[in-house]
Coordinates of C-alpha atoms in Angstrom, one line a residue:
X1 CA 0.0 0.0 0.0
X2 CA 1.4 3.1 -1.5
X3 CA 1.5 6.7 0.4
X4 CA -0.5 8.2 3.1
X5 CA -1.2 4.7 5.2
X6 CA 2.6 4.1 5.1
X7 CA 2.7 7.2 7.2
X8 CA 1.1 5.3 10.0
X9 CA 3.9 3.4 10.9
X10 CA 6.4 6.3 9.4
X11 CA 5.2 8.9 11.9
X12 CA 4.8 7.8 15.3
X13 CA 5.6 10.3 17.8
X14 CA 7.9 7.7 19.5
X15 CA 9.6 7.7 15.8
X16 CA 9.6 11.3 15.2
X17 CA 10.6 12.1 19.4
X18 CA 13.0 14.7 19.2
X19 CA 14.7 14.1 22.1
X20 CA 18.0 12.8 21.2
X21 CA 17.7 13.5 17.4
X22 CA 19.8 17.0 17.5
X23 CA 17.5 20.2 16.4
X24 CA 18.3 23.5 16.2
X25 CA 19.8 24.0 19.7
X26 CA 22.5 20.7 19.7
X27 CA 24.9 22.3 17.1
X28 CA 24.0 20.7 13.7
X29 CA 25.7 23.0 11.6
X30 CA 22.5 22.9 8.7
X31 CA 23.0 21.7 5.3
X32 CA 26.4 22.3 3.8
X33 CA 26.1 21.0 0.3
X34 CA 29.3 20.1 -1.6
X35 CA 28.8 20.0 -5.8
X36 CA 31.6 17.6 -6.1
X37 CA 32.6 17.1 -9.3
X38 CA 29.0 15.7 -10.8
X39 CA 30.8 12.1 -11.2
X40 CA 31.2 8.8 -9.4
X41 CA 28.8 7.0 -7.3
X42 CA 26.0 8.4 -4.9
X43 CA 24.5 6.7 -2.1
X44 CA 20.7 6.4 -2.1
X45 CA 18.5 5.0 0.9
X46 CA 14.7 3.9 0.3
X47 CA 12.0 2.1 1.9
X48 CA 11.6 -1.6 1.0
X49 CA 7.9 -0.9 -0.6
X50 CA 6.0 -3.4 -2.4
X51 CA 8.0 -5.8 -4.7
X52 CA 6.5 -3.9 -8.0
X53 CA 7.9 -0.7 -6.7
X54 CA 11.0 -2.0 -5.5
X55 CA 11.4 -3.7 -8.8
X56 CA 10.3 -0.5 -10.3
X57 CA 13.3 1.7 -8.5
X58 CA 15.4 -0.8 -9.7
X59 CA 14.7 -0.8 -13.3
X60 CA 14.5 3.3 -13.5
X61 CA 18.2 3.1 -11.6
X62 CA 19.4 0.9 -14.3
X63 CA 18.1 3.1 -16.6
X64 CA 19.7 6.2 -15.5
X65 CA 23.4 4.3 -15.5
X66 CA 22.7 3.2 -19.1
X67 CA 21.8 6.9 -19.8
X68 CA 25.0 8.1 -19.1
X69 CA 28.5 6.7 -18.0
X70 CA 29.7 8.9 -15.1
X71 CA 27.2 8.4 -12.1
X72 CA 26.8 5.2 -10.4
X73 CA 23.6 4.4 -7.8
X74 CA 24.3 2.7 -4.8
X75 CA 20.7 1.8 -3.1
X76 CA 20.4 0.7 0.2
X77 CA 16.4 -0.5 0.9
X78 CA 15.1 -0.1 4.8
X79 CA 12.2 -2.4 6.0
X80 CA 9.1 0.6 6.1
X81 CA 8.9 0.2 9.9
X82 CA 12.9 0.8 10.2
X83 CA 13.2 3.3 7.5
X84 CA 12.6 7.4 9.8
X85 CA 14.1 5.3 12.7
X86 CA 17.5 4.8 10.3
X87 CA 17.1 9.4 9.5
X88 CA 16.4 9.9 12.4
X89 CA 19.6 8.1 14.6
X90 CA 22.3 8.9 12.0
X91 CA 23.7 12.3 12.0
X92 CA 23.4 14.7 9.4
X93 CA 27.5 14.1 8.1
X94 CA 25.7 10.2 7.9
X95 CA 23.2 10.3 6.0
X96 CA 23.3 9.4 2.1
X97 CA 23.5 11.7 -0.8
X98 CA 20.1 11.5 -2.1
X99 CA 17.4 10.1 0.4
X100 CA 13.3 8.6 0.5
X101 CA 11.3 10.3 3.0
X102 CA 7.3 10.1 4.0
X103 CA 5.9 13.8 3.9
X104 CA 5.1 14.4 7.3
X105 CA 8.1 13.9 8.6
X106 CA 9.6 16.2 6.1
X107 CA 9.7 19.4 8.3
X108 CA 11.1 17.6 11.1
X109 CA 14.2 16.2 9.2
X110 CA 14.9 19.9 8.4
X111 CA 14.5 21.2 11.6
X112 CA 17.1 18.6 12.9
X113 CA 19.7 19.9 9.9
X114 CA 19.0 16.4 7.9
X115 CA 17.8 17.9 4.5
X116 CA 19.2 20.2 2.0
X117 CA 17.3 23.2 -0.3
X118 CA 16.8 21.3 -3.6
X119 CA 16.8 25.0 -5.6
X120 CA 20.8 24.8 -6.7
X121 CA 20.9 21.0 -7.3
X122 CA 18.0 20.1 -9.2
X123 CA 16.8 21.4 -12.4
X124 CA 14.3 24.3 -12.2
X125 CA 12.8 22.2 -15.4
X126 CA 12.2 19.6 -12.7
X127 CA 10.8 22.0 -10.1
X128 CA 8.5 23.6 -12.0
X129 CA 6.9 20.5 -13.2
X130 CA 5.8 19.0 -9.6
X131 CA 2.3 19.5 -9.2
X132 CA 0.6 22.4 -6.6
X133 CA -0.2 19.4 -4.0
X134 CA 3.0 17.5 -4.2
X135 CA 5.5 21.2 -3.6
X136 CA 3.2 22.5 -0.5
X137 CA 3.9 19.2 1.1
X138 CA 7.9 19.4 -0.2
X139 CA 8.0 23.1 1.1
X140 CA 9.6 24.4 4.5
X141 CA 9.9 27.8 5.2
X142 CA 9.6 28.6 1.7
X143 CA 12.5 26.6 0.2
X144 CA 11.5 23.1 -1.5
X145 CA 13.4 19.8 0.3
X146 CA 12.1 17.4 -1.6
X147 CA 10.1 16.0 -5.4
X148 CA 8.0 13.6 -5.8
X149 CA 7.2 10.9 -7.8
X150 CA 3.7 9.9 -7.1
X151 CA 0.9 11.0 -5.4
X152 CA -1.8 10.1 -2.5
X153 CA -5.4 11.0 -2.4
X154 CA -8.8 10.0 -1.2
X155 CA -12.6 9.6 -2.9
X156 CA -15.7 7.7 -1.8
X157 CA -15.6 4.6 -4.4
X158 CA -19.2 3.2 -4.7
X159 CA -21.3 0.2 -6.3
X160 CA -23.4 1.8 -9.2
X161 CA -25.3 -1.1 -8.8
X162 CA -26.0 -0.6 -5.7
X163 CA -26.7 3.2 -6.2
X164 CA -29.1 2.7 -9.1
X165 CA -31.2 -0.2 -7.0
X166 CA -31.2 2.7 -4.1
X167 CA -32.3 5.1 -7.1
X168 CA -29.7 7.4 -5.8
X169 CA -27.9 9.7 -7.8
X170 CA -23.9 10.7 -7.3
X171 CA -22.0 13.6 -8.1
X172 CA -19.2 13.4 -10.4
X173 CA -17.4 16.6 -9.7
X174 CA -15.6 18.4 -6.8
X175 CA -18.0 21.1 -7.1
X176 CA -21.5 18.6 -6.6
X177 CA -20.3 17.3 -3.9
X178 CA -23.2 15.7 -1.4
X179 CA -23.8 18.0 1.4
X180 CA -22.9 16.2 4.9
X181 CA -27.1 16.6 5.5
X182 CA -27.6 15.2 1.4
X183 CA -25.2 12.6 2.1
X184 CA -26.8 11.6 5.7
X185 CA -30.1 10.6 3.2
X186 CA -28.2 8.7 0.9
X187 CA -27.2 6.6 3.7
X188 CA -30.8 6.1 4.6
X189 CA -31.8 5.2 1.1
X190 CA -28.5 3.0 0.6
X191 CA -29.4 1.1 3.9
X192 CA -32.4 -0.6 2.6
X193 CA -31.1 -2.4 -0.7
X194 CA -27.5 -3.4 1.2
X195 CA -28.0 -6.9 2.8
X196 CA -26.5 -5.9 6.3
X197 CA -28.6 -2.5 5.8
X198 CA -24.7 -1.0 7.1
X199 CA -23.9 0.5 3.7
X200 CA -21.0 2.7 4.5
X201 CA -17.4 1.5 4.6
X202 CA -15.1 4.0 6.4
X203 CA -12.0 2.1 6.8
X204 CA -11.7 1.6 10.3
X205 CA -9.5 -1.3 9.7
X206 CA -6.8 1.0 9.5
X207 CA -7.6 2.5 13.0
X208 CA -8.7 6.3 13.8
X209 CA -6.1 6.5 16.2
X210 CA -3.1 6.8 14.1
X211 CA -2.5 8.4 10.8
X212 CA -5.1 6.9 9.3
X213 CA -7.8 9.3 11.3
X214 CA -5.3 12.1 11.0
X215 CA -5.0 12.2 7.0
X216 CA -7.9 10.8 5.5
X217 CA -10.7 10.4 8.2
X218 CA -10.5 13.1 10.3
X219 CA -8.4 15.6 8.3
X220 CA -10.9 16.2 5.2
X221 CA -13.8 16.3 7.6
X222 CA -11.8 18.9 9.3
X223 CA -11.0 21.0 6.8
X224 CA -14.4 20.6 4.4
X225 CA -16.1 22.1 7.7
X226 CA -14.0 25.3 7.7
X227 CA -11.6 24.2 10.4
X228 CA -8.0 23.7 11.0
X229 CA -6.0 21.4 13.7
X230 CA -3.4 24.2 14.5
X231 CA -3.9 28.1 14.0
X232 CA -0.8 30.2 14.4
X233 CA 1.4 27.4 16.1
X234 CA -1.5 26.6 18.6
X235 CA -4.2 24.2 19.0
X236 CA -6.1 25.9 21.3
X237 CA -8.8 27.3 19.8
X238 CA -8.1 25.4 16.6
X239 CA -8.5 22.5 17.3
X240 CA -11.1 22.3 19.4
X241 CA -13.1 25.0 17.9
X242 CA -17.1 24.7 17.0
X243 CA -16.9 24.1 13.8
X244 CA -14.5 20.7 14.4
X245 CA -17.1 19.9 16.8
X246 CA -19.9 20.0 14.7
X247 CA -18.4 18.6 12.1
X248 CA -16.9 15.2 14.0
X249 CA -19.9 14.8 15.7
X250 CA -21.9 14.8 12.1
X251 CA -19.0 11.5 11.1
X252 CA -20.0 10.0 14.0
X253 CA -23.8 10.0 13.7
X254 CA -23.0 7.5 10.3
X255 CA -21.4 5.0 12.9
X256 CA -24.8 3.1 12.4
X257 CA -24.6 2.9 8.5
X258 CA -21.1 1.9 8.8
X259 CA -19.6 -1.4 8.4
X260 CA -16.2 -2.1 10.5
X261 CA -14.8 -3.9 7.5
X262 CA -12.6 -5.6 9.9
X263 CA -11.9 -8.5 6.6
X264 CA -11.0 -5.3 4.6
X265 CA -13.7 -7.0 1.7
X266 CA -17.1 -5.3 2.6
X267 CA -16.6 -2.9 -0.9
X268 CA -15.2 -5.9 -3.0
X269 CA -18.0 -8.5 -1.4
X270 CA -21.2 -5.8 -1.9
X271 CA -21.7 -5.5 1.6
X272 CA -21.5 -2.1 1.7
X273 CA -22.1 0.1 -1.5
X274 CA -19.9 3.2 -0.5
X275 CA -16.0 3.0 0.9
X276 CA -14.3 6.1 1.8
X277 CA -10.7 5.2 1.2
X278 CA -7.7 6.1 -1.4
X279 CA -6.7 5.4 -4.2
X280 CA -4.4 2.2 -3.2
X281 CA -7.6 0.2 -3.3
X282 CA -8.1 0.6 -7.0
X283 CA -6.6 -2.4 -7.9
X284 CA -9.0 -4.3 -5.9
X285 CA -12.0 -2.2 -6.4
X286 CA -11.5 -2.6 -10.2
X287 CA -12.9 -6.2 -10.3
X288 CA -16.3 -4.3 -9.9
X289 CA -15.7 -3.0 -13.7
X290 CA -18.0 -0.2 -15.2
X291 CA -20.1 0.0 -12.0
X292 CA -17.4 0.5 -9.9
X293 CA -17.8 5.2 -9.8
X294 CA -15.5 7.3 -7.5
X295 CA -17.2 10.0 -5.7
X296 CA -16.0 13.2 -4.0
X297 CA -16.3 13.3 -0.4
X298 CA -19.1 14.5 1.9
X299 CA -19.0 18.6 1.8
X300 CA -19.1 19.8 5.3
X301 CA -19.4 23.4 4.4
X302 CA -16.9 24.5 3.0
X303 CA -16.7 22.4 -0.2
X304 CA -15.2 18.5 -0.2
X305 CA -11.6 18.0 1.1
X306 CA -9.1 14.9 0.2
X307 CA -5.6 14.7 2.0
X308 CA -2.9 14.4 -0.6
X309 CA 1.3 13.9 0.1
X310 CA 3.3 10.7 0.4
X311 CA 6.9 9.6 -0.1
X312 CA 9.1 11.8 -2.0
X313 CA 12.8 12.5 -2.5
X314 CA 15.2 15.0 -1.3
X315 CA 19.1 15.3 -0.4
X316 CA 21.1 14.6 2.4
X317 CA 22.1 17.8 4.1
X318 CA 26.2 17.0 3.8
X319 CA 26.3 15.6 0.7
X320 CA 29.5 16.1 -1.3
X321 CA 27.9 15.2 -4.3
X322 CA 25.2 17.5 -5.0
X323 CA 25.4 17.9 -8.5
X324 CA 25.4 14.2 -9.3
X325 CA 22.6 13.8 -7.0
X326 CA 20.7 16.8 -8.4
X327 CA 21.5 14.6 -11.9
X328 CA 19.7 11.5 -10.4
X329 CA 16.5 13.3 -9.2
X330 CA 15.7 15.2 -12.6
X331 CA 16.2 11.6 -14.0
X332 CA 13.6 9.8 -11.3
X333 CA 11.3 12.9 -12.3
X334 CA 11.1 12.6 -16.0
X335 CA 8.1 11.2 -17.4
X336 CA 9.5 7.8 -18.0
X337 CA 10.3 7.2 -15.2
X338 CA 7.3 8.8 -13.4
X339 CA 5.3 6.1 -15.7
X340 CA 7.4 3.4 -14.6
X341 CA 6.7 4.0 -11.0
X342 CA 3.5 4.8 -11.1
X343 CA 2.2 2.1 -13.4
X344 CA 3.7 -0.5 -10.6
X345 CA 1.8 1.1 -7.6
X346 CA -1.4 2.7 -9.1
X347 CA -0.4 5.9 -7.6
X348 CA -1.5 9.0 -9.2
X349 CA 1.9 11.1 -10.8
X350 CA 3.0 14.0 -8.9
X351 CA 4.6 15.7 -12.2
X352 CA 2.2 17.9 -14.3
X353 CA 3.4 16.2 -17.5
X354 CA 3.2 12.9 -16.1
X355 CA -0.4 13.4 -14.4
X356 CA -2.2 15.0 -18.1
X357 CA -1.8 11.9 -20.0
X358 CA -1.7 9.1 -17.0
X359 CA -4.1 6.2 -18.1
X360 CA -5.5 6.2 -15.2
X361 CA -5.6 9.4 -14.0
X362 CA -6.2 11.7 -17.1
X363 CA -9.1 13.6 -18.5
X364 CA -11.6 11.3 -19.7
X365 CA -10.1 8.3 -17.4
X366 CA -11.8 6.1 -14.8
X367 CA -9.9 7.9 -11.9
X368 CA -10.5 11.3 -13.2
X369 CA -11.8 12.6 -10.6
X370 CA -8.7 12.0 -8.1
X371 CA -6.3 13.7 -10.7
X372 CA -8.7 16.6 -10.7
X373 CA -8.9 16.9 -7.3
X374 CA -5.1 16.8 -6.8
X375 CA -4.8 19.4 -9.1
X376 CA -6.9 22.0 -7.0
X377 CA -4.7 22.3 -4.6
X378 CA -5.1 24.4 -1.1
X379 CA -1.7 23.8 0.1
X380 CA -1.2 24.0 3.8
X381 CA -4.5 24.0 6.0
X382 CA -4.2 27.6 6.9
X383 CA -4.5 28.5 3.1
X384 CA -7.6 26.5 2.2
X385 CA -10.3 28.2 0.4
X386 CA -14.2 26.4 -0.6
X387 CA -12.8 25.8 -4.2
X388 CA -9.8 24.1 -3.4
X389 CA -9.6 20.0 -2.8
X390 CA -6.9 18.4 -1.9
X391 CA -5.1 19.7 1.6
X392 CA -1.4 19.4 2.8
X393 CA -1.4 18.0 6.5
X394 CA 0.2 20.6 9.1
X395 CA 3.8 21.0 8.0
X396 CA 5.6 21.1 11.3
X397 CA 8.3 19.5 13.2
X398 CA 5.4 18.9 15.8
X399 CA 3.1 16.9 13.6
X400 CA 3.9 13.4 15.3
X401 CA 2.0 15.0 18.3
X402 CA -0.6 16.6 16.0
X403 CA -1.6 13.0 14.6
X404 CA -1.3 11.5 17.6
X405 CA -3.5 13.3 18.9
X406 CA -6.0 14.0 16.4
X407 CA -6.6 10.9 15.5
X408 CA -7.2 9.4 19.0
X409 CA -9.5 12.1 19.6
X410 CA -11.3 11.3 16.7
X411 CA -11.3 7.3 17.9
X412 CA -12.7 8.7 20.8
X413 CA -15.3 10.5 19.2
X414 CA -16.4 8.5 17.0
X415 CA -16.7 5.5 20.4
X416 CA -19.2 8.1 21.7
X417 CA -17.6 10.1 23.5
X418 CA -18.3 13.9 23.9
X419 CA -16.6 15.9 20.9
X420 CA -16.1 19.3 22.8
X421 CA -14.0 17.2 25.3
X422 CA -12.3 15.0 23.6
X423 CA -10.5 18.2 21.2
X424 CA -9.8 20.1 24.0
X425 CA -7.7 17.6 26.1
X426 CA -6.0 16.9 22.3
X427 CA -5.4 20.7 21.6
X428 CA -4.2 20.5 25.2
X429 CA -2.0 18.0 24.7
X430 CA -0.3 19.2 21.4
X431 CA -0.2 22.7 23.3
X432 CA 1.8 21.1 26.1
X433 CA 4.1 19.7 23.3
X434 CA 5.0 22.5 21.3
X435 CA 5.7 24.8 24.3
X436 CA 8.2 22.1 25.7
X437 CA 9.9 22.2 22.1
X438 CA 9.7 25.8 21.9
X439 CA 6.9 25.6 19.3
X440 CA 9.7 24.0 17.0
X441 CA 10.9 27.5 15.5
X442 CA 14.5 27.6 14.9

């Protein structure tokens, strides 16, 4: 499983604990990039994905040596649950000239002097081709870290078959989005031609408390209601605020249409006609041919919402080969080898050349409607508007703490518990953890 869910295990606060990983107060010097002589053989570490991707990084490395005769790739693959554990315990002058990373954890590598600014290494060719979604979530303190490959996001995927026997009609765009109310009745309609009359599949397999609830339960629920999970470095007030309330009390109401899916088949097995989930299910879902339809998310209020970000690329803050490495990363961005990638994992591309004539993603394309969304972009939560879709999650050092906490709350929530006081002892919480780390401003 490709992107955002890989977070879950990427991201743990124990993971991403800053005590003992350096920051800006234990004397890393920051990135010091060397260009070396743009020849010779760079050191590359990844996560040991799923064998098609794996096989896929392989292939596009091979490529790139036959391209040319000067560079040479050594790869080193982590197991995924190993992988921030390795960034985070070796010291900046340690880490490797060109390295994977999951997005969240993105700022806190660069608060801890682990990654270096991209702009005088790699190709502004390059840079200018990464899509809105996929830069916000590469972007710290205005200076890109990181490109990307591929992309995450999330849709409500539903049984035409099941929605025409319910006589209910789905929107096909951003902008038609059911209203949480609209959406509350299509449940009710759903629930009488679904033989468990639980029609709704919300992918609590995955588990609310982790990253899961954060990103892509949570998180668009959040931010289609008009709220944020931190407001000027705070949670406080954010967090906890009305409209949250509201809002994650309206997700919990559905608990009775909802089936726990604890087999992870009640989409593929017609038990449920709707599953809110990303696009990693795709091929699974597919068996269900033309009457399998993707559907934006509920619209809260403020328009529909998808999470988007997943692993990307950057440079080790040290290297001493930064213009080889720069030469490796235009190569893993160009379109071939965006297609390679992304034809192994189903992902959707996170180049703009890549992403207009993807098979899968492209105008006119089954999956359409996820490509579209990526491309209406909010960026960060604090710069989301009602027309844009897909949101970056907070871009902090602090967000192991922020999706620990949000999505536990929303666990709790969503077990019955009262809304107003479950987000306040989270915004507490996060509160308590930025002001012991000094808000994580260098």
């Amino acid at each position: 499983m490709a992107g955002i869910i890989a977070a879950a295990a990427a991201v743990s606060v124990a993971a991403l604990s800053l005590t003992g990983c350096g920051g800006p107060d234990t004397g890393n010097p920051g990135p010091s990039v060397q260009a070396g002589s743009g020849e010779g053989t760079i050191n590359v570490w990844a996560v040991d994905g799923q064998a098609a991707e794996n096989d896929a990084l392989k292939k596009i490395i091979s490529n790139f040596e036959t391209s040319q005769n000067k560079i040479k790739v050594n790869l080193k693959l982590f197991p995924s649950d190993q992988y921030t554990k390795a960034v985070n315990s070796a010291a900046p002058g340690d880490l490797p000239d060109v390295l994977d990373f999951d997005g969240p954890t993105l700022a806190s590598f660069v608060y801890n002097g682990k990654m270096a600014p991209l702009k005088d290494s790699v190709s502004e060719e390059t840079l200018s081709n990464q899509t809105d979604s996929i830069k916000a979530q590469n972007t710290v303190d205005d200076a890109v870290y990181g490109v990307g490959m591929m992309n995450a996001g999330l849709a409500l995927w539903g049984n035409k078959k099941l929605l025409d026997s319910a006589g209910v009609e789905y929107p096909t765009t951003p902008e038609g989005a059911w209203t949480a109310e609209e959406f509350s009745g299509v449940l009710d309609k759903l629930a009488a031609v679904v033989p468990g009359g639980k029609p709704l599949d919300l992918s609590e397999q995955y588990g609310f408390a982790g990253e899961w609830g954060t990103c892509c339960s949570a998180g668009p629920v959040i931010w289609s209601g008009g709220g944020t999970m931190l407001k000027d470095n705070k949670a406080s007030g954010a967090l906890d605020s009305e409209a949250n309330v509201k809002s994650l009390t309206t997700l919990a109401s559905w608990k009775k249409y909802t089936d726990p899916n604890a087999d992870g088949l009640a989409f593929p097995n017609g038990r449920v006609a709707l599953s809110w989930v990303g696009h990693w299910t795709y091929p699974t879902y597919k068996a269900l041919g033309s009457d399998l339809v993707s559907i934006p998310l509920p619209n809260f209020g403020k328009g529909t919402k998808t999470a988007s970000g997943t692993f990307a690329w950057g440079m080790g803050a040290t290297t001493k080969n930064g213009a080889a490495s720069g030469k490796f990363l235009d190569f893993l961005m160009s379109d071939e080898s965006v297609r390679i990638y992304t034809d192994a994992n189903g992902a959707p591309p996170a180049t703009k050349t890549a992403l207009s004539v993807s098979n899968l993603y492209g105008p006119g394309k089954q999956l359409q409607l996820l490509g579209d969304q990526l491309s209406k972009a909010c960026g960060p939560e604090e710069q989301i508007t009602e027309t844009c879709v897909s949101v970056t999650r907070p871009v902090t050092a602090g967000y192991p703490i922020v999706t620990d906490q949000v999505g536990k709350a929303e666990a709790a929530i969503y077990s019955g518990k009262d809304a107003k006081e479950a987000l306040s002892a989270a915004a507490r919480a996060i509160d308590q953890n930025f002001a012991d780390n000094d808000g994580y401003k260098k």
